[in-house]
Amino acid sequence: MSTTATLTKQFMSSEQLLEHWQGHRNLTRRVIEAFPEKDLFEFSIGGMRPFAKLAAELISIAGPALKGIVNKNMGAYTEDGFNPQTKEDILKKWDEETEVINHYFSQITEERFQETFNLFGQYEFPVYQNILYFVDNEVHHRGQGYTYLRALGIEPPFFWERF
Amino acid sequence: MSTTATLTKQFMSSEQLLEHWQGHRNLTRRVIEAFPEKDLFEFSIGGMRPFAKLAAELISIAGPALKGIVNKNMGAYTEDGFNPQTKEDILKKWDEETEVINHYFSQITEERFQETFNLFGQYEFPVYQNILYFVDNEVHHRGQGYTYLRALGIEPPFFWERF
């Protein structure tokens, strides 16, 4: 049997995507925790950003982006509002954003996931692709964080533990 | 309006997931290409596997796992069948698996994505979660590969280029 539309076969529901993403965020939180305070802000390989900077990027994307999608606000991306000085600053903000993500994500309708939106006035893609990008970008940077931890002689959390 | 089931709001279709995954695979292929031959097989940070080994893992998961899902075969995971000696060996097999993935993925029904399957006789999860794991695992290891490339002084491909 052939299909005439691209949306006839559902891969996953929005609730399943949110649970999947928050599972990843739990793991990323444990990677942040695994860094010694000093190395979190200073350790780097090959000129890349320290993991604190990568975490600040992730924090500056997820909640603000979802809020922008829901409110159809195309304001530019910025990390200016968040300048953490300690690991505790990062973890506290991380947990606050968990609730922001849940709040805004649940307001996105099925139709909206398929609509194009110019995120941050710069990334014009269907909403579902923008959201996949947030998750992928987190997994990507966390993979770099795993490498930093290994280089520091620290065993990272198991990749498959998401609770 | 509240919903009573978890599958009422579609996040994405299976065709969109496949396109997304193959986009990631295009990028991973370019990361493999970016490594000098010797470093692909030998360079490592913190006791981690060289990128050739990580690529061999990715090749040994995707196609074989989808074939197992479609055929309901729970045979164990193995990398024994693939021992590449050159970058060209890896890229050739990578391209062959692109077709294997397309072939088997398209045979998975919407209902099947939600059914639990004991992948490789070891990973008992809903099929959609197993497939997300393949993609995430690739993005994770590729993030490590980016760090290797940076440590080698090589600029990796842009993360957002997937063609």
Tab-separated table of C-alpha atoms in Angstrom:
chain	number	residue	atom	x	y	z
A	1	MET	CA	0.000	0.000	0.000
A	2	SER	CA	1.416	3.364	-0.912
A	3	THR	CA	0.832	6.577	0.970
A	4	THR	CA	0.075	9.901	-0.615
A	5	ALA	CA	1.027	12.219	2.247
A	6	THR	CA	4.181	12.319	4.349
A	7	LEU	CA	2.388	12.427	7.677
A	8	THR	CA	0.376	9.217	7.489
A	9	LYS	CA	2.776	7.143	9.567
A	10	GLN	CA	3.435	8.589	12.997
A	11	PHE	CA	6.928	7.968	14.363
A	12	MET	CA	6.316	9.323	17.850
A	13	SER	CA	3.982	11.621	19.733
A	14	SER	CA	4.931	15.027	21.097
A	15	GLU	CA	4.655	13.679	24.657
A	16	GLN	CA	7.193	10.987	23.804
A	17	LEU	CA	9.580	13.546	22.327
A	18	LEU	CA	9.338	15.696	25.450
A	19	GLU	CA	10.005	12.712	27.735
A	20	HIS	CA	12.950	11.737	25.525
A	21	TRP	CA	14.400	15.253	25.632
A	22	GLN	CA	14.006	15.628	29.387
A	23	GLY	CA	15.734	12.252	29.765
A	24	HIS	CA	18.670	13.646	27.803
A	25	ARG	CA	18.607	16.758	29.963
A	26	ASN	CA	18.820	14.618	33.106
A	27	LEU	CA	21.948	13.020	31.704
A	28	THR	CA	23.487	16.352	30.688
A	29	ARG	CA	22.832	17.607	34.225
A	30	ARG	CA	24.857	14.706	35.598
A	31	VAL	CA	27.684	15.475	33.163
A	32	ILE	CA	27.764	19.072	34.482
A	33	GLU	CA	27.876	17.679	38.029
A	34	ALA	CA	30.730	15.310	37.145
A	35	PHE	CA	33.137	18.167	36.338
A	36	PRO	CA	35.361	19.543	39.087
A	37	GLU	CA	34.366	23.189	39.625
A	38	LYS	CA	37.546	24.649	38.157
A	39	ASP	CA	37.625	22.345	35.116
A	40	LEU	CA	33.986	23.053	34.338
A	41	PHE	CA	34.921	26.678	33.681
A	42	GLU	CA	38.470	26.305	32.393
A	43	PHE	CA	39.262	22.911	30.878
A	44	SER	CA	39.305	22.781	27.099
A	45	ILE	CA	40.659	20.719	24.191
A	46	GLY	CA	41.800	22.119	20.847
A	47	GLY	CA	40.564	25.645	21.491
A	48	MET	CA	36.966	24.573	22.132
A	49	ARG	CA	34.800	26.207	24.798
A	50	PRO	CA	34.877	24.903	28.383
A	51	PHE	CA	31.831	22.801	29.301
A	52	ALA	CA	30.346	25.645	31.386
A	53	LYS	CA	30.101	27.687	28.177
A	54	LEU	CA	28.516	24.797	26.291
A	55	ALA	CA	25.994	24.323	29.114
A	56	ALA	CA	25.222	28.056	29.078
A	57	GLU	CA	24.527	27.771	25.348
A	58	LEU	CA	22.126	24.881	25.904
A	59	ILE	CA	20.357	26.848	28.643
A	60	SER	CA	20.107	29.902	26.387
A	61	ILE	CA	18.510	27.903	23.575
A	62	ALA	CA	15.878	25.494	24.878
A	63	GLY	CA	13.497	27.547	27.031
A	64	PRO	CA	13.904	30.854	25.164
A	65	ALA	CA	13.429	29.117	21.810
A	66	LEU	CA	10.228	27.348	22.874
A	67	LYS	CA	8.908	30.595	24.328
A	68	GLY	CA	9.688	32.305	21.012
A	69	ILE	CA	7.922	29.556	19.056
A	70	VAL	CA	4.793	29.719	21.227
A	71	ASN	CA	4.663	33.526	21.231
A	72	LYS	CA	5.788	33.813	17.588
A	73	ASN	CA	8.529	36.138	18.748
A	74	MET	CA	11.587	36.155	16.481
A	75	GLY	CA	13.943	38.013	18.837
A	76	ALA	CA	17.628	37.221	18.362
A	77	TYR	CA	19.541	34.515	20.218
A	78	THR	CA	21.596	35.776	23.146
A	79	GLU	CA	23.557	34.367	26.073
A	80	ASP	CA	23.802	37.806	27.668
A	81	GLY	CA	21.173	37.160	30.302
A	82	PHE	CA	23.049	34.278	31.889
A	83	ASN	CA	26.607	34.552	33.195
A	84	PRO	CA	27.100	31.725	35.689
A	85	GLN	CA	30.037	31.971	38.105
A	86	THR	CA	29.683	28.576	39.779
A	87	LYS	CA	28.521	25.044	39.014
A	88	GLU	CA	25.637	25.689	41.390
A	89	ASP	CA	24.533	28.689	39.285
A	90	ILE	CA	24.371	26.443	36.225
A	91	LEU	CA	22.509	23.590	37.939
A	92	LYS	CA	19.958	25.963	39.477
A	93	LYS	CA	19.212	27.566	36.115
A	94	TRP	CA	19.168	24.135	34.467
A	95	ASP	CA	16.372	23.021	36.806
A	96	GLU	CA	14.411	26.230	36.309
A	97	GLU	CA	14.563	25.721	32.549
A	98	THR	CA	13.218	22.179	32.930
A	99	GLU	CA	9.918	23.710	33.996
A	100	VAL	CA	10.043	26.409	31.317
A	101	ILE	CA	10.493	23.705	28.663
A	102	ASN	CA	7.557	21.657	29.983
A	103	HIS	CA	5.383	24.764	30.162
A	104	TYR	CA	5.945	25.993	26.608
A	105	PHE	CA	6.390	22.670	24.826
A	106	SER	CA	2.943	21.479	25.846
A	107	GLN	CA	1.394	24.533	24.169
A	108	ILE	CA	2.651	23.629	20.698
A	109	THR	CA	-0.062	22.029	18.576
A	110	GLU	CA	0.371	19.138	16.154
A	111	GLU	CA	-0.189	21.499	13.214
A	112	ARG	CA	2.389	23.938	14.532
A	113	PHE	CA	5.156	21.290	14.587
A	114	GLN	CA	4.861	21.186	10.797
A	115	GLU	CA	4.781	24.942	10.257
A	116	THR	CA	7.891	26.882	9.325
A	117	PHE	CA	9.115	29.379	11.908
A	118	ASN	CA	12.049	31.797	11.718
A	119	LEU	CA	13.595	30.908	15.073
A	120	PHE	CA	15.631	33.712	16.676
A	121	GLY	CA	14.980	35.598	13.417
A	122	GLN	CA	17.634	33.397	11.836
A	123	TYR	CA	16.770	29.680	11.576
A	124	GLU	CA	13.796	29.221	9.262
A	125	PHE	CA	12.688	25.582	9.495
A	126	PRO	CA	9.633	23.545	10.417
A	127	VAL	CA	9.146	23.705	14.189
A	128	TYR	CA	9.730	19.960	14.655
A	129	GLN	CA	13.135	20.331	12.967
A	130	ASN	CA	14.053	23.264	15.181
A	131	ILE	CA	13.200	21.187	18.261
A	132	LEU	CA	15.173	18.173	17.012
A	133	TYR	CA	18.071	20.568	16.558
A	134	PHE	CA	17.946	21.572	20.247
A	135	VAL	CA	18.148	17.919	21.303
A	136	ASP	CA	20.857	17.008	18.784
A	137	ASN	CA	22.915	20.065	19.699
A	138	GLU	CA	22.755	19.011	23.355
A	139	VAL	CA	23.820	15.417	22.592
A	140	HIS	CA	26.614	16.765	20.353
A	141	HIS	CA	28.050	19.117	22.977
A	142	ARG	CA	27.606	16.535	25.713
A	143	GLY	CA	29.678	14.105	23.614
A	144	GLN	CA	32.411	16.759	23.691
A	145	GLY	CA	31.909	16.984	27.467
A	146	TYR	CA	32.373	13.207	27.765
A	147	THR	CA	35.707	13.580	25.960
A	148	TYR	CA	36.772	16.368	28.344
A	149	LEU	CA	35.905	14.149	31.323
A	150	ARG	CA	37.861	11.190	29.903
A	151	ALA	CA	40.839	13.477	29.228
A	152	LEU	CA	40.606	14.556	32.886
A	153	GLY	CA	40.618	10.913	33.999
A	154	ILE	CA	36.990	11.085	35.146
A	155	GLU	CA	34.491	8.368	34.220
A	156	PRO	CA	31.369	9.972	32.693
A	157	PRO	CA	27.834	8.783	33.558
A	158	PHE	CA	26.451	5.914	31.470
A	159	PHE	CA	25.074	7.228	28.167
A	160	TRP	CA	21.911	5.138	28.442
A	161	GLU	CA	20.890	6.328	31.924
A	162	ARG	CA	18.350	9.075	31.514
A	163	PHE	CA	16.443	9.173	34.786
B	1	MET	CA	-8.978	20.492	25.788
B	2	SER	CA	-7.316	17.546	27.457
B	3	THR	CA	-6.215	14.370	25.734
B	4	THR	CA	-6.781	10.879	27.056
B	5	ALA	CA	-4.133	8.996	25.074
B	6	THR	CA	-0.446	9.736	24.636
B	7	LEU	CA	-0.440	9.382	20.851
B	8	THR	CA	-2.976	12.016	19.931
B	9	LYS	CA	-0.453	14.711	19.060
B	10	GLN	CA	2.006	13.653	16.379
B	11	PHE	CA	5.488	15.123	16.703
B	12	MET	CA	6.839	13.855	13.403
B	13	SER	CA	6.204	11.199	10.800
B	14	SER	CA	8.414	8.178	10.209
B	15	GLU	CA	9.473	9.614	6.840
B	16	GLN	CA	10.659	12.773	8.582
B	17	LEU	CA	12.643	10.765	11.114
B	18	LEU	CA	14.345	8.779	8.340
B	19	GLU	CA	15.255	11.952	6.451
B	20	HIS	CA	16.579	13.460	9.693
B	21	TRP	CA	18.680	10.381	10.443
B	22	GLN	CA	20.124	10.125	6.940
B	23	GLY	CA	21.007	13.832	7.200
B	24	HIS	CA	22.983	13.036	10.354
B	25	ARG	CA	24.611	10.109	8.565
B	26	ASN	CA	25.725	12.418	5.744
B	27	LEU	CA	27.432	14.613	8.314
B	28	THR	CA	29.061	11.661	10.110
B	29	ARG	CA	30.371	10.472	6.731
B	30	ARG	CA	32.075	13.849	6.259
B	31	VAL	CA	33.593	13.607	9.741
B	32	ILE	CA	35.081	10.202	8.806
B	33	GLU	CA	36.461	11.772	5.620
B	34	ALA	CA	37.976	14.683	7.562
B	35	PHE	CA	40.354	12.415	9.529
B	36	PRO	CA	43.828	11.727	8.151
B	37	GLU	CA	44.024	7.966	7.428
B	38	LYS	CA	46.443	7.201	10.259
B	39	ASP	CA	44.626	9.295	12.868
B	40	LEU	CA	41.286	7.731	11.961
B	41	PHE	CA	42.610	4.387	13.174
B	42	GLU	CA	45.019	5.488	15.897
B	43	PHE	CA	44.254	8.889	17.421
B	44	SER	CA	42.563	8.807	20.800
B	45	ILE	CA	41.942	10.970	23.871
B	46	GLY	CA	41.736	9.687	27.446
B	47	GLY	CA	41.743	6.012	26.522
B	48	MET	CA	38.701	6.272	24.264
B	49	ARG	CA	38.400	4.337	20.999
B	50	PRO	CA	39.790	5.820	17.767
B	51	PHE	CA	37.096	7.220	15.462
B	52	ALA	CA	37.406	4.229	13.082
B	53	LYS	CA	36.203	2.010	15.957
B	54	LEU	CA	33.329	4.353	16.752
B	55	ALA	CA	32.322	4.409	13.075
B	56	ALA	CA	32.487	0.590	12.965
B	57	GLU	CA	30.143	0.506	15.960
B	58	LEU	CA	27.667	2.808	14.215
B	59	ILE	CA	27.815	0.645	11.079
B	60	SER	CA	27.273	-2.509	13.149
B	61	ILE	CA	24.181	-1.087	14.839
B	62	ALA	CA	21.946	0.713	12.348
B	63	GLY	CA	21.327	-1.707	9.470
B	64	PRO	CA	21.585	-4.939	11.496
B	65	ALA	CA	19.281	-3.532	14.184
B	66	LEU	CA	16.591	-2.478	11.691
B	67	LYS	CA	16.839	-5.862	9.985
B	68	GLY	CA	16.412	-7.518	13.393
B	69	ILE	CA	13.383	-5.362	14.174
B	70	VAL	CA	11.694	-6.121	10.834
B	71	ASN	CA	12.448	-9.855	10.998
B	72	LYS	CA	11.828	-10.073	14.770
B	73	ASN	CA	15.251	-11.648	15.114
B	74	MET	CA	16.871	-11.081	18.523
B	75	GLY	CA	20.403	-12.232	17.587
B	76	ALA	CA	23.193	-10.634	19.619
B	77	TYR	CA	25.056	-7.475	18.666
B	78	THR	CA	28.428	-8.081	17.058
B	79	GLU	CA	31.141	-6.096	15.257
B	80	ASP	CA	32.859	-9.303	14.145
B	81	GLY	CA	31.626	-9.132	10.576
B	82	PHE	CA	33.303	-5.798	9.850
B	83	ASN	CA	37.024	-5.164	10.303
B	84	PRO	CA	37.939	-2.185	8.127
B	85	GLN	CA	41.619	-1.622	7.326
B	86	THR	CA	41.289	1.675	5.485
B	87	LYS	CA	39.135	4.790	5.438
B	88	GLU	CA	37.865	3.655	2.048
B	89	ASP	CA	36.634	0.363	3.613
B	90	ILE	CA	34.613	2.353	6.125
B	91	LEU	CA	33.132	4.793	3.611
B	92	LYS	CA	32.155	1.978	1.225
B	93	LYS	CA	30.368	0.068	3.971
B	94	TRP	CA	28.801	3.310	5.227
B	95	ASP	CA	27.202	3.887	1.820
B	96	GLU	CA	26.004	0.286	1.553
B	97	GLU	CA	24.317	0.608	4.939
B	98	THR	CA	22.538	3.775	3.799
B	99	GLU	CA	20.507	1.589	1.435
B	100	VAL	CA	20.019	-1.158	4.045
B	101	ILE	CA	18.602	1.437	6.448
B	102	ASN	CA	16.207	2.824	3.838
B	103	HIS	CA	15.102	-0.690	2.885
B	104	TYR	CA	14.255	-1.946	6.359
B	105	PHE	CA	13.095	1.297	7.968
B	106	SER	CA	10.304	1.711	5.441
B	107	GLN	CA	8.891	-1.689	6.402
B	108	ILE	CA	8.212	-0.718	10.019
B	109	THR	CA	4.546	0.096	10.584
B	110	GLU	CA	3.171	2.869	12.769
B	111	GLU	CA	1.904	0.297	15.277
B	112	ARG	CA	5.281	-1.418	15.392
B	113	PHE	CA	7.087	1.790	16.439
B	114	GLN	CA	5.099	1.610	19.684
B	115	GLU	CA	5.633	-2.079	20.355
B	116	THR	CA	8.343	-3.305	22.682
B	117	PHE	CA	11.138	-5.314	21.061
B	118	ASN	CA	14.136	-6.988	22.705
B	119	LEU	CA	16.780	-5.601	20.357
B	120	PHE	CA	19.894	-7.766	20.025
B	121	GLY	CA	18.294	-9.931	22.741
B	122	GLN	CA	19.364	-7.261	25.212
B	123	TYR	CA	17.649	-3.887	24.839
B	124	GLU	CA	13.941	-4.221	25.524
B	125	PHE	CA	12.263	-0.939	24.623
B	126	PRO	CA	9.579	0.397	22.301
B	127	VAL	CA	10.895	0.334	18.734
B	128	TYR	CA	10.760	4.130	18.378
B	129	GLN	CA	13.021	4.451	21.445
B	130	ASN	CA	15.491	1.944	20.036
B	131	ILE	CA	15.666	3.923	16.803
B	132	LEU	CA	16.119	7.240	18.630
B	133	TYR	CA	18.964	5.556	20.478
B	134	PHE	CA	20.751	4.757	17.195
B	135	VAL	CA	20.566	8.411	16.136
B	136	ASP	CA	21.562	9.765	19.556
B	137	ASN	CA	24.440	7.321	19.827
B	138	GLU	CA	25.716	8.509	16.456
B	139	VAL	CA	25.467	12.206	17.406
B	140	HIS	CA	27.183	11.411	20.739
B	141	HIS	CA	30.140	9.584	19.178
B	142	ARG	CA	30.400	12.145	16.400
B	143	GLY	CA	30.692	14.857	19.085
B	144	GLN	CA	33.690	12.923	20.381
B	145	GLY	CA	35.025	12.791	16.814
B	146	TYR	CA	34.697	16.581	16.552
B	147	THR	CA	36.832	16.881	19.677
B	148	TYR	CA	39.467	14.547	18.184
B	149	LEU	CA	39.553	16.657	15.016
B	150	ARG	CA	39.925	19.894	17.011
B	151	ALA	CA	42.712	18.330	19.079
B	152	LEU	CA	44.413	17.425	15.776
B	153	GLY	CA	44.095	21.028	14.597
B	154	ILE	CA	41.521	20.103	11.931
B	155	GLU	CA	38.325	22.124	11.480
B	156	PRO	CA	35.313	19.760	11.517
B	157	PRO	CA	32.382	20.185	9.098
B	158	PHE	CA	29.577	22.524	10.167
B	159	PHE	CA	27.211	20.743	12.574
B	160	TRP	CA	24.147	22.063	10.768
B	161	GLU	CA	25.105	20.888	7.273
B	162	ARG	CA	23.331	17.615	6.654
B	163	PHE	CA	23.179	17.246	2.874
